[in-house]
mmCIF file with all atom_site columns, C-alpha atoms in Angstrom:
data_model
loop_
_atom_site.group_PDB
_atom_site.id
_atom_site.type_symbol
_atom_site.label_atom_id
_atom_site.label_alt_id
_atom_site.label_comp_id
_atom_site.label_asym_id
_atom_site.label_entity_id
_atom_site.label_seq_id
_atom_site.pdbx_PDB_ins_code
_atom_site.Cartn_x
_atom_site.Cartn_y
_atom_site.Cartn_z
_atom_site.occupancy
_atom_site.B_iso_or_equiv
_atom_site.pdbx_formal_charge
_atom_site.auth_seq_id
_atom_site.auth_comp_id
_atom_site.auth_asym_id
_atom_site.auth_atom_id
_atom_site.pdbx_PDB_model_num
ATOM 1   C CA . MET A 1 1   ? 0.000   0.000  0.000  1.00 44.00 ? 176 MET A CA 1
ATOM 2   C CA . SER A 1 2   ? 1.354   3.406  -0.951 1.00 48.00 ? 177 SER A CA 1
ATOM 3   C CA . ASP A 1 3   ? 0.353   6.914  0.037  1.00 53.00 ? 178 ASP A CA 1
ATOM 4   C CA . ASP A 1 4   ? 1.563   10.105 -1.620 1.00 60.00 ? 179 ASP A CA 1
ATOM 5   C CA . ILE A 1 5   ? 0.801   12.299 1.427  1.00 67.00 ? 180 ILE A CA 1
ATOM 6   C CA . PRO A 1 6   ? 3.383   12.045 4.200  1.00 68.00 ? 181 PRO A CA 1
ATOM 7   C CA . ARG A 1 7   ? 1.694   11.342 7.514  1.00 73.00 ? 182 ARG A CA 1
ATOM 8   C CA . PRO A 1 8   ? 3.162   11.547 11.020 1.00 79.00 ? 183 PRO A CA 1
ATOM 9   C CA . SER A 1 9   ? 3.329   8.241  12.822 1.00 84.00 ? 184 SER A CA 1
ATOM 10  C CA . LEU A 1 10  ? 4.238   7.004  16.288 1.00 85.00 ? 185 LEU A CA 1
ATOM 11  C CA . LEU A 1 11  ? 5.444   3.666  14.943 1.00 90.00 ? 186 LEU A CA 1
ATOM 12  C CA . PRO A 1 12  ? 9.107   2.826  15.541 1.00 91.00 ? 187 PRO A CA 1
ATOM 13  C CA . ALA A 1 13  ? 11.584  2.643  12.669 1.00 88.00 ? 188 ALA A CA 1
ATOM 14  C CA . ASN A 1 14  ? 11.621  -1.179 12.765 1.00 93.00 ? 189 ASN A CA 1
ATOM 15  C CA . SER A 1 15  ? 7.817   -1.505 12.393 1.00 92.00 ? 190 SER A CA 1
ATOM 16  C CA . SER A 1 16  ? 6.578   -4.188 10.004 1.00 94.00 ? 191 SER A CA 1
ATOM 17  C CA . PRO A 1 17  ? 4.730   -3.497 6.719  1.00 92.00 ? 192 PRO A CA 1
ATOM 18  C CA . LEU A 1 18  ? 1.520   -4.814 8.314  1.00 95.00 ? 193 LEU A CA 1
ATOM 19  C CA . GLU A 1 19  ? 1.827   -2.386 11.235 1.00 94.00 ? 194 GLU A CA 1
ATOM 20  C CA . ARG A 1 20  ? 2.445   0.520  8.865  1.00 91.00 ? 195 ARG A CA 1
ATOM 21  C CA . ALA A 1 21  ? -0.554  -0.505 6.743  1.00 91.00 ? 196 ALA A CA 1
ATOM 22  C CA . LEU A 1 22  ? -2.833  -0.680 9.796  1.00 92.00 ? 197 LEU A CA 1
ATOM 23  C CA . ASP A 1 23  ? -1.568  2.683  10.975 1.00 91.00 ? 198 ASP A CA 1
ATOM 24  C CA . LEU A 1 24  ? -2.335  4.221  7.599  1.00 88.00 ? 199 LEU A CA 1
ATOM 25  C CA . GLY A 1 25  ? -5.780  2.591  7.340  1.00 88.00 ? 200 GLY A CA 1
ATOM 26  C CA . PHE A 1 26  ? -6.907  3.642  10.829 1.00 89.00 ? 201 PHE A CA 1
ATOM 27  C CA . GLY A 1 27  ? -5.560  7.143  10.176 1.00 85.00 ? 202 GLY A CA 1
ATOM 28  C CA . ARG A 1 28  ? -7.834  7.495  7.174  1.00 85.00 ? 203 ARG A CA 1
ATOM 29  C CA . LEU A 1 29  ? -10.823 6.272  9.214  1.00 88.00 ? 204 LEU A CA 1
ATOM 30  C CA . LEU A 1 30  ? -10.150 8.845  11.929 1.00 84.00 ? 205 LEU A CA 1
ATOM 31  C CA . GLU A 1 31  ? -9.977  11.628 9.359  1.00 83.00 ? 206 GLU A CA 1
ATOM 32  C CA . ARG A 1 32  ? -13.622 10.968 8.519  1.00 85.00 ? 207 ARG A CA 1
ATOM 33  C CA . ILE A 1 33  ? -14.691 11.956 12.049 1.00 85.00 ? 208 ILE A CA 1
ATOM 34  C CA . THR A 1 34  ? -15.443 15.615 12.608 1.00 85.00 ? 209 THR A CA 1
ATOM 35  C CA . PRO A 1 35  ? -13.656 16.704 15.826 1.00 85.00 ? 210 PRO A CA 1
ATOM 36  C CA . PRO A 1 36  ? -16.291 17.423 18.516 1.00 87.00 ? 211 PRO A CA 1
ATOM 37  C CA . PHE A 1 37  ? -14.215 20.145 20.190 1.00 87.00 ? 212 PHE A CA 1
ATOM 38  C CA . PRO A 1 38  ? -14.654 22.844 21.350 1.00 90.00 ? 213 PRO A CA 1
ATOM 39  C CA . GLU A 1 39  ? -18.468 22.532 21.230 1.00 93.00 ? 214 GLU A CA 1
ATOM 40  C CA . LEU A 1 40  ? -18.359 19.326 23.259 1.00 94.00 ? 215 LEU A CA 1
ATOM 41  C CA . MET A 1 41  ? -16.895 21.158 26.272 1.00 95.00 ? 216 MET A CA 1
ATOM 42  C CA . ASN A 1 42  ? -19.267 24.127 25.973 1.00 96.00 ? 217 ASN A CA 1
ATOM 43  C CA . PRO A 1 43  ? -22.263 23.721 28.367 1.00 96.00 ? 218 PRO A CA 1
ATOM 44  C CA . THR A 1 44  ? -24.537 25.698 26.050 1.00 96.00 ? 219 THR A CA 1
ATOM 45  C CA . GLU A 1 45  ? -23.701 23.691 22.911 1.00 95.00 ? 220 GLU A CA 1
ATOM 46  C CA . THR A 1 46  ? -22.779 20.194 24.079 1.00 96.00 ? 221 THR A CA 1
ATOM 47  C CA . PRO A 1 47  ? -25.336 17.410 23.391 1.00 95.00 ? 222 PRO A CA 1
ATOM 48  C CA . LEU A 1 48  ? -27.871 16.910 26.187 1.00 96.00 ? 223 LEU A CA 1
ATOM 49  C CA . ALA A 1 49  ? -26.740 13.318 26.738 1.00 95.00 ? 224 ALA A CA 1
ATOM 50  C CA . PHE A 1 50  ? -23.176 14.509 27.441 1.00 96.00 ? 225 PHE A CA 1
ATOM 51  C CA . LEU A 1 51  ? -24.167 17.104 30.077 1.00 97.00 ? 226 LEU A CA 1
ATOM 52  C CA . PRO A 1 52  ? -23.904 14.715 33.080 1.00 97.00 ? 227 PRO A CA 1
ATOM 53  C CA . TYR A 1 53  ? -20.350 13.773 32.084 1.00 97.00 ? 228 TYR A CA 1
ATOM 54  C CA . LEU A 1 54  ? -19.357 17.395 31.536 1.00 97.00 ? 229 LEU A CA 1
ATOM 55  C CA . GLY A 1 55  ? -20.874 18.228 34.919 1.00 97.00 ? 230 GLY A CA 1
ATOM 56  C CA . ALA A 1 56  ? -18.864 15.456 36.583 1.00 96.00 ? 231 ALA A CA 1
ATOM 57  C CA . ASP A 1 57  ? -15.723 16.722 34.853 1.00 96.00 ? 232 ASP A CA 1
ATOM 58  C CA . ARG A 1 58  ? -16.347 20.187 36.334 1.00 96.00 ? 233 ARG A CA 1
ATOM 59  C CA . GLY A 1 59  ? -16.961 18.886 39.844 1.00 95.00 ? 234 GLY A CA 1
ATOM 60  C CA . VAL A 1 60  ? -20.745 19.292 40.040 1.00 96.00 ? 235 VAL A CA 1
ATOM 61  C CA . SER A 1 61  ? -21.797 17.466 43.223 1.00 94.00 ? 236 SER A CA 1
ATOM 62  C CA . GLU A 1 62  ? -25.529 18.295 43.261 1.00 95.00 ? 237 GLU A CA 1
ATOM 63  C CA . TRP A 1 63  ? -27.261 16.985 40.122 1.00 95.00 ? 238 TRP A CA 1
ATOM 64  C CA . SER A 1 64  ? -30.798 15.950 39.230 1.00 94.00 ? 239 SER A CA 1
ATOM 65  C CA . SER A 1 65  ? -31.377 13.866 36.117 1.00 94.00 ? 240 SER A CA 1
ATOM 66  C CA . ALA A 1 66  ? -35.026 14.976 36.144 1.00 93.00 ? 241 ALA A CA 1
ATOM 67  C CA . ALA A 1 67  ? -34.159 18.694 36.045 1.00 94.00 ? 242 ALA A CA 1
ATOM 68  C CA . PRO A 1 68  ? -35.036 20.755 32.937 1.00 94.00 ? 243 PRO A CA 1
ATOM 69  C CA . GLU A 1 69  ? -32.385 21.026 30.237 1.00 96.00 ? 244 GLU A CA 1
ATOM 70  C CA . ALA A 1 70  ? -31.958 24.774 30.847 1.00 95.00 ? 245 ALA A CA 1
ATOM 71  C CA . GLU A 1 71  ? -31.185 24.151 34.523 1.00 96.00 ? 246 GLU A CA 1
ATOM 72  C CA . LYS A 1 72  ? -28.653 21.435 33.719 1.00 97.00 ? 247 LYS A CA 1
ATOM 73  C CA . ARG A 1 73  ? -26.783 23.631 31.256 1.00 97.00 ? 248 ARG A CA 1
ATOM 74  C CA . LEU A 1 74  ? -26.775 26.577 33.683 1.00 97.00 ? 249 LEU A CA 1
ATOM 75  C CA . THR A 1 75  ? -25.536 24.346 36.521 1.00 97.00 ? 250 THR A CA 1
ATOM 76  C CA . VAL A 1 76  ? -22.589 23.115 34.456 1.00 97.00 ? 251 VAL A CA 1
ATOM 77  C CA . GLU A 1 77  ? -21.824 26.627 33.185 1.00 97.00 ? 252 GLU A CA 1
ATOM 78  C CA . LEU A 1 78  ? -21.674 28.035 36.739 1.00 97.00 ? 253 LEU A CA 1
ATOM 79  C CA . ALA A 1 79  ? -19.747 25.105 38.252 1.00 97.00 ? 254 ALA A CA 1
ATOM 80  C CA . TRP A 1 80  ? -16.232 26.497 37.795 1.00 96.00 ? 255 TRP A CA 1
ATOM 81  C CA . PRO A 1 81  ? -17.063 30.128 38.702 1.00 96.00 ? 256 PRO A CA 1
ATOM 82  C CA . THR A 1 82  ? -18.777 28.911 41.884 1.00 96.00 ? 257 THR A CA 1
ATOM 83  C CA . ALA A 1 83  ? -15.818 26.721 42.861 1.00 95.00 ? 258 ALA A CA 1
ATOM 84  C CA . ARG A 1 84  ? -13.289 29.480 42.152 1.00 95.00 ? 259 ARG A CA 1
ATOM 85  C CA . GLN A 1 85  ? -15.218 32.014 44.245 1.00 95.00 ? 260 GLN A CA 1
ATOM 86  C CA . ALA A 1 86  ? -16.367 29.695 47.061 1.00 94.00 ? 261 ALA A CA 1
ATOM 87  C CA . GLY A 1 87  ? -16.975 31.581 50.296 1.00 93.00 ? 262 GLY A CA 1
ATOM 88  C CA . THR A 1 88  ? -17.946 34.822 48.526 1.00 94.00 ? 263 THR A CA 1
ATOM 89  C CA . ARG A 1 89  ? -21.224 36.532 47.767 1.00 94.00 ? 264 ARG A CA 1
ATOM 90  C CA . LYS A 1 90  ? -20.848 35.652 44.077 1.00 96.00 ? 265 LYS A CA 1
ATOM 91  C CA . ALA A 1 91  ? -20.574 31.939 44.850 1.00 96.00 ? 266 ALA A CA 1
ATOM 92  C CA . LEU A 1 92  ? -23.783 32.029 46.910 1.00 96.00 ? 267 LEU A CA 1
ATOM 93  C CA . GLU A 1 93  ? -25.560 33.859 44.090 1.00 96.00 ? 268 GLU A CA 1
ATOM 94  C CA . ASN A 1 94  ? -24.340 31.308 41.542 1.00 96.00 ? 269 ASN A CA 1
ATOM 95  C CA . ALA A 1 95  ? -25.524 28.432 43.755 1.00 96.00 ? 270 ALA A CA 1
ATOM 96  C CA . ALA A 1 96  ? -29.071 29.801 43.620 1.00 95.00 ? 271 ALA A CA 1
ATOM 97  C CA . LYS A 1 97  ? -28.908 30.855 39.955 1.00 96.00 ? 272 LYS A CA 1
ATOM 98  C CA . GLY A 1 98  ? -28.027 27.296 38.970 1.00 95.00 ? 273 GLY A CA 1
ATOM 99  C CA . LEU A 1 99  ? -31.524 26.300 40.127 1.00 94.00 ? 274 LEU A CA 1
ATOM 100 C CA . GLN A 1 100 ? -33.042 29.130 38.066 1.00 92.00 ? 275 GLN A CA 1
ATOM 101 C CA . LEU A 1 101 ? -33.728 31.199 41.216 1.00 93.00 ? 276 LEU A CA 1
ATOM 102 C CA . GLN A 1 102 ? -33.176 34.935 41.549 1.00 92.00 ? 277 GLN A CA 1
ATOM 103 C CA . PRO A 1 103 ? -30.883 35.480 44.568 1.00 93.00 ? 278 PRO A CA 1
ATOM 104 C CA . GLU A 1 104 ? -30.527 38.503 46.797 1.00 93.00 ? 279 GLU A CA 1
ATOM 105 C CA . VAL A 1 105 ? -27.520 38.122 49.109 1.00 95.00 ? 280 VAL A CA 1
ATOM 106 C CA . ARG A 1 106 ? -26.669 40.526 51.936 1.00 94.00 ? 281 ARG A CA 1
ATOM 107 C CA . ALA A 1 107 ? -23.658 40.221 54.233 1.00 94.00 ? 282 ALA A CA 1
ATOM 108 C CA . TRP A 1 108 ? -24.049 40.732 57.986 1.00 93.00 ? 283 TRP A CA 1
ATOM 109 C CA . TYR A 1 109 ? -22.642 44.280 57.874 1.00 94.00 ? 284 TYR A CA 1
ATOM 110 C CA . GLU A 1 110 ? -25.179 45.278 55.192 1.00 94.00 ? 285 GLU A CA 1
ATOM 111 C CA . GLN A 1 111 ? -28.171 44.329 57.321 1.00 92.00 ? 286 GLN A CA 1
ATOM 112 C CA . SER A 1 112 ? -30.141 46.666 59.579 1.00 91.00 ? 287 SER A CA 1
ATOM 113 C CA . PRO A 1 113 ? -29.520 46.056 62.400 1.00 93.00 ? 288 PRO A CA 1
ATOM 114 C CA . PRO A 1 114 ? -26.193 44.327 61.615 1.00 93.00 ? 289 PRO A CA 1
ATOM 115 C CA . GLY A 1 115 ? -26.280 40.555 61.879 1.00 93.00 ? 290 GLY A CA 1
ATOM 116 C CA . GLN A 1 116 ? -23.836 38.156 63.435 1.00 93.00 ? 291 GLN A CA 1
ATOM 117 C CA . PRO A 1 117 ? -20.302 38.392 62.004 1.00 94.00 ? 292 PRO A CA 1
ATOM 118 C CA . TYR A 1 118 ? -19.647 36.064 59.061 1.00 93.00 ? 293 TYR A CA 1
ATOM 119 C CA . SER A 1 119 ? -23.339 35.553 58.381 1.00 94.00 ? 294 SER A CA 1
ATOM 120 C CA . PHE A 1 120 ? -25.269 36.070 55.150 1.00 94.00 ? 295 PHE A CA 1
ATOM 121 C CA . SER A 1 121 ? -28.928 36.635 54.438 1.00 93.00 ? 296 SER A CA 1
ATOM 122 C CA . VAL A 1 122 ? -29.967 34.844 51.257 1.00 93.00 ? 297 VAL A CA 1
ATOM 123 C CA . ARG A 1 123 ? -33.321 35.553 49.667 1.00 91.00 ? 298 ARG A CA 1
ATOM 124 C CA . ALA A 1 124 ? -34.184 33.426 46.657 1.00 89.00 ? 299 ALA A CA 1
ATOM 125 C CA . PHE A 1 125 ? -37.089 34.512 44.472 1.00 89.00 ? 300 PHE A CA 1
ATOM 126 C CA . THR A 1 126 ? -38.730 32.186 41.976 1.00 85.00 ? 301 THR A CA 1
ATOM 127 C CA . GLU A 1 127 ? -41.343 32.407 39.247 1.00 81.00 ? 302 GLU A CA 1
ATOM 128 C CA . GLN A 1 128 ? -41.672 28.611 39.117 1.00 78.00 ? 303 GLN A CA 1
ATOM 129 C CA . PRO A 1 129 ? -43.443 26.191 41.491 1.00 77.00 ? 304 PRO A CA 1
ATOM 130 C CA . TYR A 1 130 ? -41.201 25.685 44.517 1.00 75.00 ? 305 TYR A CA 1
ATOM 131 C CA . SER A 1 131 ? -41.084 22.202 46.023 1.00 81.00 ? 306 SER A CA 1
ATOM 132 C CA . GLU A 1 132 ? -39.477 20.466 48.984 1.00 83.00 ? 307 GLU A CA 1
ATOM 133 C CA . GLU A 1 133 ? -37.019 18.842 46.574 1.00 87.00 ? 308 GLU A CA 1
ATOM 134 C CA . ILE A 1 134 ? -35.822 22.232 45.272 1.00 87.00 ? 309 ILE A CA 1
ATOM 135 C CA . ASP A 1 135 ? -35.598 23.417 48.883 1.00 86.00 ? 310 ASP A CA 1
ATOM 136 C CA . ALA A 1 136 ? -33.256 20.541 49.777 1.00 89.00 ? 311 ALA A CA 1
ATOM 137 C CA . ARG A 1 137 ? -31.186 20.988 46.600 1.00 93.00 ? 312 ARG A CA 1
ATOM 138 C CA . LEU A 1 138 ? -30.722 24.687 47.343 1.00 93.00 ? 313 LEU A CA 1
ATOM 139 C CA . ASP A 1 139 ? -29.495 23.802 50.851 1.00 92.00 ? 314 ASP A CA 1
ATOM 140 C CA . ARG A 1 140 ? -26.852 21.455 49.443 1.00 95.00 ? 315 ARG A CA 1
ATOM 141 C CA . ARG A 1 141 ? -25.643 23.942 46.849 1.00 96.00 ? 316 ARG A CA 1
ATOM 142 C CA . LEU A 1 142 ? -25.377 26.783 49.341 1.00 96.00 ? 317 LEU A CA 1
ATOM 143 C CA . ALA A 1 143 ? -23.507 24.550 51.791 1.00 94.00 ? 318 ALA A CA 1
ATOM 144 C CA . ASP A 1 144 ? -20.952 23.791 49.062 1.00 94.00 ? 319 ASP A CA 1
ATOM 145 C CA . ALA A 1 145 ? -20.621 27.454 48.052 1.00 96.00 ? 320 ALA A CA 1
ATOM 146 C CA . LYS A 1 146 ? -20.123 29.002 51.497 1.00 95.00 ? 321 LYS A CA 1
ATOM 147 C CA . SER A 1 147 ? -17.014 29.017 53.650 1.00 93.00 ? 322 SER A CA 1
ATOM 148 C CA . GLU A 1 148 ? -16.774 26.880 56.789 1.00 92.00 ? 323 GLU A CA 1
ATOM 149 C CA . ARG A 1 149 ? -17.122 29.828 59.153 1.00 92.00 ? 324 ARG A CA 1
ATOM 150 C CA . ASP A 1 150 ? -20.133 31.381 57.426 1.00 94.00 ? 325 ASP A CA 1
ATOM 151 C CA . THR A 1 151 ? -23.721 30.895 58.552 1.00 94.00 ? 326 THR A CA 1
ATOM 152 C CA . LEU A 1 152 ? -26.675 31.466 56.247 1.00 93.00 ? 327 LEU A CA 1
ATOM 153 C CA . LYS A 1 153 ? -30.185 32.700 56.856 1.00 91.00 ? 328 LYS A CA 1
ATOM 154 C CA . VAL A 1 154 ? -32.160 31.547 53.821 1.00 90.00 ? 329 VAL A CA 1
ATOM 155 C CA . SER A 1 155 ? -35.662 32.553 52.795 1.00 84.00 ? 330 SER A CA 1
ATOM 156 C CA . VAL A 1 156 ? -37.666 31.824 49.653 1.00 81.00 ? 331 VAL A CA 1
ATOM 157 C CA . GLY A 1 157 ? -40.176 34.171 48.068 1.00 76.00 ? 332 GLY A CA 1
ATOM 158 C CA . LEU A 1 158 ? -42.304 34.590 44.978 1.00 70.00 ? 333 LEU A CA 1
ATOM 159 C CA . SER A 1 159 ? -41.463 36.861 42.075 1.00 60.00 ? 334 SER A CA 1
ATOM 160 C CA . ALA A 1 160 ? -44.737 37.225 40.221 1.00 52.00 ? 335 ALA A CA 1
ATOM 161 C CA . PHE A 1 161 ? -46.612 39.033 37.470 1.00 46.00 ? 336 PHE A CA 1
ATOM 162 C CA . GLY A 1 162 ? -50.346 38.573 36.931 1.00 42.00 ? 337 GLY A CA 1
ATOM 163 C CA . ASN A 1 163 ? -52.353 35.763 38.546 1.00 43.00 ? 338 ASN A CA 1
ATOM 164 C CA . HIS A 1 164 ? -50.065 33.335 40.371 1.00 40.00 ? 339 HIS A CA 1
ATOM 165 C CA . VAL A 1 165 ? -49.826 30.733 43.073 1.00 43.00 ? 340 VAL A CA 1
ATOM 166 C CA . ILE A 1 166 ? -48.299 32.047 46.311 1.00 41.00 ? 341 ILE A CA 1
ATOM 167 C CA . ALA A 1 167 ? -46.065 29.852 48.428 1.00 42.00 ? 342 ALA A CA 1
ATOM 168 C CA . ALA A 1 168 ? -46.925 29.473 52.105 1.00 41.00 ? 343 ALA A CA 1
ATOM 169 C CA . ALA A 1 169 ? -44.217 28.207 54.428 1.00 39.00 ? 344 ALA A CA 1
ATOM 170 C CA . THR A 1 170 ? -44.586 25.784 57.284 1.00 36.00 ? 345 THR A CA 1
ATOM 171 C CA . VAL A 1 171 ? -42.050 23.937 59.402 1.00 34.00 ? 346 VAL A CA 1
ATOM 172 C CA . CYS A 1 172 ? -42.062 20.185 58.918 1.00 34.00 ? 347 CYS A CA 1
ATOM 173 C CA . GLY A 1 173 ? -39.646 18.329 61.168 1.00 33.00 ? 348 GLY A CA 1
ATOM 174 C CA . GLU A 1 174 ? -36.224 19.932 60.869 1.00 36.00 ? 349 GLU A CA 1
ATOM 175 C CA . LEU A 1 175 ? -36.746 21.307 57.379 1.00 36.00 ? 350 LEU A CA 1
ATOM 176 C CA . THR A 1 176 ? -38.699 24.287 56.158 1.00 38.00 ? 351 THR A CA 1
ATOM 177 C CA . THR A 1 177 ? -41.084 23.029 53.495 1.00 38.00 ? 352 THR A CA 1
ATOM 178 C CA . VAL A 1 178 ? -42.920 25.308 51.087 1.00 39.00 ? 353 VAL A CA 1
ATOM 179 C CA . TYR A 1 179 ? -46.419 24.332 49.988 1.00 38.00 ? 354 TYR A CA 1
ATOM 180 C CA . PRO A 1 180 ? -48.296 26.210 47.238 1.00 41.00 ? 355 PRO A CA 1
ATOM 181 C CA . ILE A 1 181 ? -51.767 27.627 47.876 1.00 38.00 ? 356 ILE A CA 1
ATOM 182 C CA . VAL A 1 182 ? -54.009 29.449 45.420 1.00 38.00 ? 357 VAL A CA 1
ATOM 183 C CA . ILE A 1 183 ? -55.605 32.789 46.268 1.00 36.00 ? 358 ILE A CA 1
ATOM 184 C CA . GLU A 1 184 ? -58.398 33.496 43.816 1.00 39.00 ? 359 GLU A CA 1
ATOM 185 C CA . GLY A 1 185 ? -58.258 36.779 41.952 1.00 40.00 ? 360 GLY A CA 1
ATOM 186 C CA . LEU A 1 186 ? -54.884 37.824 43.329 1.00 38.00 ? 361 LEU A CA 1
ATOM 187 C CA . GLU A 1 187 ? -52.794 39.941 41.016 1.00 41.00 ? 362 GLU A CA 1
ATOM 188 C CA . ALA A 1 188 ? -49.154 40.632 41.863 1.00 40.00 ? 363 ALA A CA 1
ATOM 189 C CA . SER A 1 189 ? -46.718 42.822 40.009 1.00 39.00 ? 364 SER A CA 1
ATOM 190 C CA . GLY A 1 190 ? -42.972 42.977 40.478 1.00 43.00 ? 365 GLY A CA 1
ATOM 191 C CA . GLN A 1 191 ? -40.943 41.068 43.055 1.00 45.00 ? 366 GLN A CA 1
ATOM 192 C CA . VAL A 1 192 ? -43.068 40.056 46.009 1.00 42.00 ? 367 VAL A CA 1
ATOM 193 C CA . PHE A 1 193 ? -41.735 38.353 49.110 1.00 41.00 ? 368 PHE A CA 1
ATOM 194 C CA . MET A 1 194 ? -44.450 36.139 50.581 1.00 40.00 ? 369 MET A CA 1
ATOM 195 C CA . ALA A 1 195 ? -44.486 33.881 53.658 1.00 36.00 ? 370 ALA A CA 1
ATOM 196 C CA . ALA A 1 196 ? -40.981 32.552 53.259 1.00 38.00 ? 371 ALA A CA 1
ATOM 197 C CA . GLY A 1 197 ? -39.258 29.702 55.055 1.00 38.00 ? 372 GLY A CA 1
ATOM 198 C CA . LEU A 1 198 ? -36.488 30.834 57.389 1.00 38.00 ? 373 LEU A CA 1
ATOM 199 C CA . TYR A 1 199 ? -33.596 28.744 58.658 1.00 36.00 ? 374 TYR A CA 1
ATOM 200 C CA . ALA A 1 200 ? -29.870 28.858 59.334 1.00 38.00 ? 375 ALA A CA 1
ATOM 201 C CA . VAL A 1 201 ? -27.211 26.733 57.674 1.00 38.00 ? 376 VAL A CA 1
ATOM 202 C CA . GLU A 1 202 ? -24.021 25.786 59.474 1.00 37.00 ? 377 GLU A CA 1
ATOM 203 C CA . THR A 1 203 ? -21.750 23.561 57.401 1.00 34.00 ? 378 THR A CA 1
ATOM 204 C CA . SER A 1 204 ? -24.361 21.160 55.988 1.00 34.00 ? 379 SER A CA 1
ATOM 205 C CA . THR A 1 205 ? -26.818 21.135 58.907 1.00 35.00 ? 380 THR A CA 1
ATOM 206 C CA . ILE A 1 206 ? -30.142 23.009 58.846 1.00 37.00 ? 381 ILE A CA 1
ATOM 207 C CA . TYR A 1 207 ? -31.625 24.510 61.999 1.00 38.00 ? 382 TYR A CA 1
ATOM 208 C CA . PRO A 1 208 ? -35.110 26.097 62.134 1.00 40.00 ? 383 PRO A CA 1
ATOM 209 C CA . GLN A 1 209 ? -35.374 29.673 63.439 1.00 42.00 ? 384 GLN A CA 1
ATOM 210 C CA . GLY A 1 210 ? -38.540 30.482 65.329 1.00 43.00 ? 385 GLY A CA 1
ATOM 211 C CA . SER A 1 211 ? -41.823 28.673 64.914 1.00 37.00 ? 386 SER A CA 1
#
């Protein structure tokens, strides 16, 4: 077998004709494949089936296979920025944004009156139905994004336009669970903070505040 185009090879100088022929044949087969990079490593362009593997490559620890595609892509996209900025306000915001929530983070010195040192108040607004599962996933993501010394006071509200379901909070066991209720004829405009669950997070443990 002859080939007019010189091709680089990793074969040693004493390789046999059969080895050189196989090397040439497999080289031509590989040239038929369109390289998947860089799209494969781009969370917004990679195939949906590859997202879990890309997420694992970027160190995503909290993952739901049942989550919407948009949430999965956003989670993978924010994985590295969150890890790089762990312990900062930006990391806490990214942890909530990955679940398609709208975060509002305030450090202890920005609160009135000032809170406990090294504490953050995290308000997460949502336009989507909020469930106990999302509540638990948000806890895990915030615990990964904060520093060891930080404590979090987390509350969840409703950002609504038009007729919507409002979330009412109740304490169930050691977790704050949000159940939706419908108020007929209610019209809300803008960002409304309604009956939110309130709890503190230390490391990965959740403690209820108040009753």
